[in-house]
Coordinates of N, CA and C in Angstrom, one line a residue:
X144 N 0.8 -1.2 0.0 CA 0.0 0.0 0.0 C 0.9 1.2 0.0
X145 N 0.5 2.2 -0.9 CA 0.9 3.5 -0.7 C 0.6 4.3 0.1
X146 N 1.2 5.2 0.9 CA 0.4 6.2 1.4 C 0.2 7.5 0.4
X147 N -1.4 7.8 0.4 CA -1.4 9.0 0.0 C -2.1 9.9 0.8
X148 N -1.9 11.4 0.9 CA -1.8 12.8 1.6 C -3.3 13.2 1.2
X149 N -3.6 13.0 2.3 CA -5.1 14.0 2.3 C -5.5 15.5 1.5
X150 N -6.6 16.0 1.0 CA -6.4 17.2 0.3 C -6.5 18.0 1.1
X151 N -6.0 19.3 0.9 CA -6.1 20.3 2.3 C -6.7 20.4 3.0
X152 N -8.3 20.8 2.6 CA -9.5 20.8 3.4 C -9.5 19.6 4.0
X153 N -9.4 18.1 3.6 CA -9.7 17.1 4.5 C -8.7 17.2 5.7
X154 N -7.7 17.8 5.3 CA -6.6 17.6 6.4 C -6.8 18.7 7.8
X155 N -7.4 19.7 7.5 CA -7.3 20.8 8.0 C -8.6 20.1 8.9
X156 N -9.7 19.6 8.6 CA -10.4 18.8 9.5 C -10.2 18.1 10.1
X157 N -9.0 17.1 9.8 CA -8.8 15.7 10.5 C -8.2 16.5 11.6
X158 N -7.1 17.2 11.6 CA -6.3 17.9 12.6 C -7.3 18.6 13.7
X159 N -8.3 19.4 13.2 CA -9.1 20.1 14.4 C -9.9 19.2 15.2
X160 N -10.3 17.6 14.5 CA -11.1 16.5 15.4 C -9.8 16.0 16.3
X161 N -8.5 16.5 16.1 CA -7.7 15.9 17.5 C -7.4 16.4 18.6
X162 N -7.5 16.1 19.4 CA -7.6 17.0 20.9 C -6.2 16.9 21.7
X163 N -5.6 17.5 20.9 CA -4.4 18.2 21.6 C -4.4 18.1 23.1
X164 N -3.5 18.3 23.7 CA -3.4 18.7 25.7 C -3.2 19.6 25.9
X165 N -3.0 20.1 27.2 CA -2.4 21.7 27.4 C -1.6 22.4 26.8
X166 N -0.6 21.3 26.3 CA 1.1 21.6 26.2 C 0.4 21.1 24.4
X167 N -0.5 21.4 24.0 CA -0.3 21.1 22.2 C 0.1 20.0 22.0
X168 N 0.4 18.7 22.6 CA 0.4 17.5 22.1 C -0.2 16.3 21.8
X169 N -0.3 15.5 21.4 CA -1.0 14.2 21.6 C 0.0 12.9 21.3
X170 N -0.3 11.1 22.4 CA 0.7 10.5 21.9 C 0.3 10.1 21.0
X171 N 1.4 9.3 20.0 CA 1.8 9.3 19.0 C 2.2 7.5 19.2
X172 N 1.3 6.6 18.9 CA 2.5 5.2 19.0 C 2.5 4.7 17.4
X173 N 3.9 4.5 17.7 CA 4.3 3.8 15.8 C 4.1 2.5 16.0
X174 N 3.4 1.5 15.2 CA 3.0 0.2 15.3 C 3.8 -0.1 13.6
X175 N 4.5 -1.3 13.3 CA 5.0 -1.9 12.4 C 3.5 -2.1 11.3
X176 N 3.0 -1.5 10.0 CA 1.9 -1.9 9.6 C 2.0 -3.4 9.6
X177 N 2.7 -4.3 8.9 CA 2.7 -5.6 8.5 C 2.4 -6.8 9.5
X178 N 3.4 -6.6 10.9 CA 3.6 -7.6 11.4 C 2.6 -6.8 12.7
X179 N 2.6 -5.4 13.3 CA 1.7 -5.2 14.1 C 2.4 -5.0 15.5
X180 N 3.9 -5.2 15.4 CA 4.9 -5.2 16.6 C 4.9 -3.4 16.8
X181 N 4.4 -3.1 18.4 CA 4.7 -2.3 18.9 C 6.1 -1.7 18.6
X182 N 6.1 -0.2 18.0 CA 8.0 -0.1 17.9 C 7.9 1.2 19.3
X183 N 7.0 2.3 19.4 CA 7.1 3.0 20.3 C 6.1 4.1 20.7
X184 N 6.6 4.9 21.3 CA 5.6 6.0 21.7 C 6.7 7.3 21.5
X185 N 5.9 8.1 21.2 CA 6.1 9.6 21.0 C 5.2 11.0 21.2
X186 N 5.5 11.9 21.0 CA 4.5 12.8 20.9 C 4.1 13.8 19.7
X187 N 3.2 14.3 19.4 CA 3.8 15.2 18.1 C 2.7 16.4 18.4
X188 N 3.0 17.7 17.7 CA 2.7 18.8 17.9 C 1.0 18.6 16.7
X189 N 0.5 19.9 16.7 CA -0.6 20.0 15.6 C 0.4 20.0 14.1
X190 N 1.7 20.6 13.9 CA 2.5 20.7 13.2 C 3.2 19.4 12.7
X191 N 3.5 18.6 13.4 CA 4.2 17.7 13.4 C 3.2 16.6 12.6
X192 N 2.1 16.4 13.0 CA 0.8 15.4 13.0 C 0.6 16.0 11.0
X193 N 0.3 17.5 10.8 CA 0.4 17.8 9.9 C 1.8 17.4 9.0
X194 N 2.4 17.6 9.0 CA 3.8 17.3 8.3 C 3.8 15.9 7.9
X195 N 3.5 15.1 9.0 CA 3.7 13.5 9.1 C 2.3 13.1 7.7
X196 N 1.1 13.7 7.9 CA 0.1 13.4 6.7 C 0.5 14.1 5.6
X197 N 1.1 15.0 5.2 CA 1.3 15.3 4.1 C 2.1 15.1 3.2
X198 N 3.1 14.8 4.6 CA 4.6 14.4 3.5 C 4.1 12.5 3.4
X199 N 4.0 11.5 4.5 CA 4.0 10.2 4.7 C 5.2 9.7 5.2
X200 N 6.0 10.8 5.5 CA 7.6 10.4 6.1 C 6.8 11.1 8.0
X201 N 7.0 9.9 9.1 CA 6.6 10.3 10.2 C 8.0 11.4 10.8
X202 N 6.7 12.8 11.8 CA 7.7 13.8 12.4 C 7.2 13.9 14.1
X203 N 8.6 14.1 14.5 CA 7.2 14.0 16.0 C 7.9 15.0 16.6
X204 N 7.6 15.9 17.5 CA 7.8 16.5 18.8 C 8.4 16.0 19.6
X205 N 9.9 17.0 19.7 CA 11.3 16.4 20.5 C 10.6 17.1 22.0
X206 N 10.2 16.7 23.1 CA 10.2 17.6 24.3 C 11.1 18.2 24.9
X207 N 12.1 17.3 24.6 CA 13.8 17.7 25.2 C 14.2 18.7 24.7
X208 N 14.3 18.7 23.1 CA 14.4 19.6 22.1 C 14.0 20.4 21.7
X209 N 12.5 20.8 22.2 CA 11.2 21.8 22.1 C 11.7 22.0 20.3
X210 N 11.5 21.2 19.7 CA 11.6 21.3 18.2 C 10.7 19.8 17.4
X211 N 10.7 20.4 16.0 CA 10.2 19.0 15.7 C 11.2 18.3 15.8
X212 N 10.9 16.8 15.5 CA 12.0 15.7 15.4 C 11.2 14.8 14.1
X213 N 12.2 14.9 13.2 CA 11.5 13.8 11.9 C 12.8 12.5 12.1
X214 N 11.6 11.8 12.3 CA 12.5 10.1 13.0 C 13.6 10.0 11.4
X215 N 14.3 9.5 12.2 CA 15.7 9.2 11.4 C 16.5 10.2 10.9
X216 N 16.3 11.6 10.7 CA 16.9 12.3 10.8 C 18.5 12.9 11.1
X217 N 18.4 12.5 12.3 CA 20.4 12.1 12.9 C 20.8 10.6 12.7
X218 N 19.9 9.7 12.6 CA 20.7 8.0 12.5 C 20.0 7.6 11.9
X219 N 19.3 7.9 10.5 CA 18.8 7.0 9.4 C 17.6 6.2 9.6
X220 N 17.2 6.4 10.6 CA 16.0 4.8 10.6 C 14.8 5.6 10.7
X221 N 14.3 5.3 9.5 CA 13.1 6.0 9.1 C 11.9 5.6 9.3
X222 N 10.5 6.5 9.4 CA 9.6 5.4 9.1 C 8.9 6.1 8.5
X223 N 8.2 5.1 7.5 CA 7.2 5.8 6.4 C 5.6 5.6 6.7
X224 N 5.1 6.3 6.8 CA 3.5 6.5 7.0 C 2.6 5.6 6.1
X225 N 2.3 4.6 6.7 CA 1.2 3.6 6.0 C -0.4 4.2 5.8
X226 N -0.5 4.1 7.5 CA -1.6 4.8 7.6 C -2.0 5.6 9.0
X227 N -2.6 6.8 9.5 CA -2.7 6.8 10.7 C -3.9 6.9 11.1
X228 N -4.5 6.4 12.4 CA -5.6 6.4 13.2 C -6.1 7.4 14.1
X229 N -7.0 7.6 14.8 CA -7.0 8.3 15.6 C -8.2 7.5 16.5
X230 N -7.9 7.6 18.2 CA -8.5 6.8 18.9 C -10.1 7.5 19.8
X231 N -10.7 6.7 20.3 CA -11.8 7.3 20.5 C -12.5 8.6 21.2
X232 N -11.0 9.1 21.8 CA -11.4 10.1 22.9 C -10.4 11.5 21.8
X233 N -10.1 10.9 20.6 CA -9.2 12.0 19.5 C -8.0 12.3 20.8
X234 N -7.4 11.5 21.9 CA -6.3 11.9 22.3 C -5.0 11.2 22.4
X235 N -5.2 10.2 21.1 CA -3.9 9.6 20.7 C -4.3 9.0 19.5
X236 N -3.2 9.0 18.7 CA -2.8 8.8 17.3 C -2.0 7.3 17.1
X237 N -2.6 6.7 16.2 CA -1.8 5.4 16.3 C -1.5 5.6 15.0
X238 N 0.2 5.3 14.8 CA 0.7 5.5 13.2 C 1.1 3.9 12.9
X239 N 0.7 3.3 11.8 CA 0.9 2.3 11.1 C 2.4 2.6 10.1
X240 N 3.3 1.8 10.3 CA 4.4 2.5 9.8 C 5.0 1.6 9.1
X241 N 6.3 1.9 8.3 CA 7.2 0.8 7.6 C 8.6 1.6 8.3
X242 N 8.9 0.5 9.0 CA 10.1 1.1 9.9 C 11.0 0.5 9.0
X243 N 12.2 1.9 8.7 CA 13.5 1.1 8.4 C 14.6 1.5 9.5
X244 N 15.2 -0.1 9.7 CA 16.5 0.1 11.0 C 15.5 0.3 12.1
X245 N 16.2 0.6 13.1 CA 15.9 -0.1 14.6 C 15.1 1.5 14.8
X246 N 14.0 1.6 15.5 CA 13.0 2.1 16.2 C 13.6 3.1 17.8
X247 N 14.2 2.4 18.3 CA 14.6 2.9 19.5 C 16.1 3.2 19.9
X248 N 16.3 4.6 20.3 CA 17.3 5.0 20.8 C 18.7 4.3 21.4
X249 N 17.9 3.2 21.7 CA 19.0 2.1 22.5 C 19.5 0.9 21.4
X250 N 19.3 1.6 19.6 CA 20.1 0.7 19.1 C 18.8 -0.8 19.1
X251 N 17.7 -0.7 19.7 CA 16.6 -2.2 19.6 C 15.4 -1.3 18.6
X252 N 15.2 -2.9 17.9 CA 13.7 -2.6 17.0 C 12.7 -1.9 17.8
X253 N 12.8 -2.1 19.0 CA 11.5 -1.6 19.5 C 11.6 -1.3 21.1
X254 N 11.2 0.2 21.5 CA 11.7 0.8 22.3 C 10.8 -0.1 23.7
X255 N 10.0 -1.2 23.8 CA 9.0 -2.0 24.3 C 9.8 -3.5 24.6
X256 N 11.2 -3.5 24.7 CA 12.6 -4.5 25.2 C 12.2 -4.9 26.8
X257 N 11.6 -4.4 27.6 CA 11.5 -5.1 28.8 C 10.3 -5.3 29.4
X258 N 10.1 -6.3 30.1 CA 8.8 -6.7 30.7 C 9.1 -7.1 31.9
X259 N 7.7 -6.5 32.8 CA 7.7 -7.0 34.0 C 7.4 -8.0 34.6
X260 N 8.2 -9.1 34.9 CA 8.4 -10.4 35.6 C 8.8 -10.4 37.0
X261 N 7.7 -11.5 37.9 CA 7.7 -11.3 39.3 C 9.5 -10.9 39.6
X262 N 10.0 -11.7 39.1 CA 11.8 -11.2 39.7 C 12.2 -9.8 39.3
X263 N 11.5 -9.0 38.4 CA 11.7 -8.1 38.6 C 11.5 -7.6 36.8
X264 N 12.6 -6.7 36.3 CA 12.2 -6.2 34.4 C 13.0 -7.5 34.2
X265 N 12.9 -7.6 33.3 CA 13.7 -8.8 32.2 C 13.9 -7.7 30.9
X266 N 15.0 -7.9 30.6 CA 15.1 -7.9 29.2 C 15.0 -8.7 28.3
X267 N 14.0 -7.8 27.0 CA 14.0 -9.5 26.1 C 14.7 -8.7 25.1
X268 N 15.1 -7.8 24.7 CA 16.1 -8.0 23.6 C 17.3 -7.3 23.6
X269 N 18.0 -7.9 23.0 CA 19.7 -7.0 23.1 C 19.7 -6.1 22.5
X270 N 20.5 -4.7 21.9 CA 20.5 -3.8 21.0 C 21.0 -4.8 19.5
X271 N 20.4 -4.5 18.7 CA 20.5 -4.5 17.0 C 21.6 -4.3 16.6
X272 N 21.5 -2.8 16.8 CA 23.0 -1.9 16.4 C 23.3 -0.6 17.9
X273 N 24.6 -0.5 17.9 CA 24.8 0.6 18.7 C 24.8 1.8 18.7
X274 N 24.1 2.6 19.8 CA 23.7 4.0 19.7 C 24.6 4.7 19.3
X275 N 25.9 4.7 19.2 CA 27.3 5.3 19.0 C 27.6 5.1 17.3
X276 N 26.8 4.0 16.8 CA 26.8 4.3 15.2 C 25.8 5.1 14.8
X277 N 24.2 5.4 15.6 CA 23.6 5.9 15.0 C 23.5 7.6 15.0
X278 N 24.0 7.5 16.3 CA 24.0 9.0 16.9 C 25.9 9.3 16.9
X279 N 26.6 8.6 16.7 CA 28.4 9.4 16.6 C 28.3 9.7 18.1
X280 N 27.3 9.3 19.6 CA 27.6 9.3 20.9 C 26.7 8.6 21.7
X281 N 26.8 8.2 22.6 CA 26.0 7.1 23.4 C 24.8 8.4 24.1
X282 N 23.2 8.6 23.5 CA 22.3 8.6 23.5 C 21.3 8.1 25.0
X283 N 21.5 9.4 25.5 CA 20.9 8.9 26.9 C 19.0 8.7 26.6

């Protein structure tokens, strides 16, 4: 499937049925379209949400960085906009995506690596690739 970009008017309505927060955002979780594997959560602005439908390349809202953030931008791992959703209360966005390369900061497909087991977190996956290739520094 392709993604294709809504025409302005449709867009301009999808955006005002989302209910932003105080702080102008809404989360944002990127789901693998194909296989359906959680890759993460994010946030993105009214700007961001726009950008991400128009272009089909996802952008999200850095908090840290009070700027946008278009995923892969400093370490290549992109993801491309399949399709997005919006959930019942319009205060979270579920993006259907084609992830390329690893999803999460820590170098793993998917920022969703630990789970809570009575002994405590477990890790279930090792990093992919190291944050020091994707970022040129180890990425807190």
């Amino acid at each position: 499937m392709t993604y294709t970009a809504p025409a302005p008017a449709a867009l301009d309505a999808m955006l005002d049925a989302v209910s932003f927060d105080a702080s102008g955002l809404v989360a944002a979780i990127a789901q693998q379209h194909d296989t359906g594997e959680v890759l993460m959560i994010a946030w993105m602005t009214r700007e961001a949400l726009q950008e991400t439908l128009q272009t089909g390349r996802v952008c999200y809202y850095s908090r840290s960085r009070k700027k946008l953030w278009r995923k892969g931008e400093t370490s290549g791992q992109v993801q491309h906009l399949h399709e997005a959703r919006l959930d019942c209360d319009a205060d979270a966005v579920l993006l259907l995506v084609n992830q390329i390369g690893v999803a999460c900061h820590t170098g793993r497909r998917s920022c969703f690596y630990r789970a809570f087991e009575p002994q405590g977190l477990v890790e279930l996956t090792k990093p992919e690739i190291d944050p020091n290739q994707l970022y040129g520094h180890t990425h807190a």
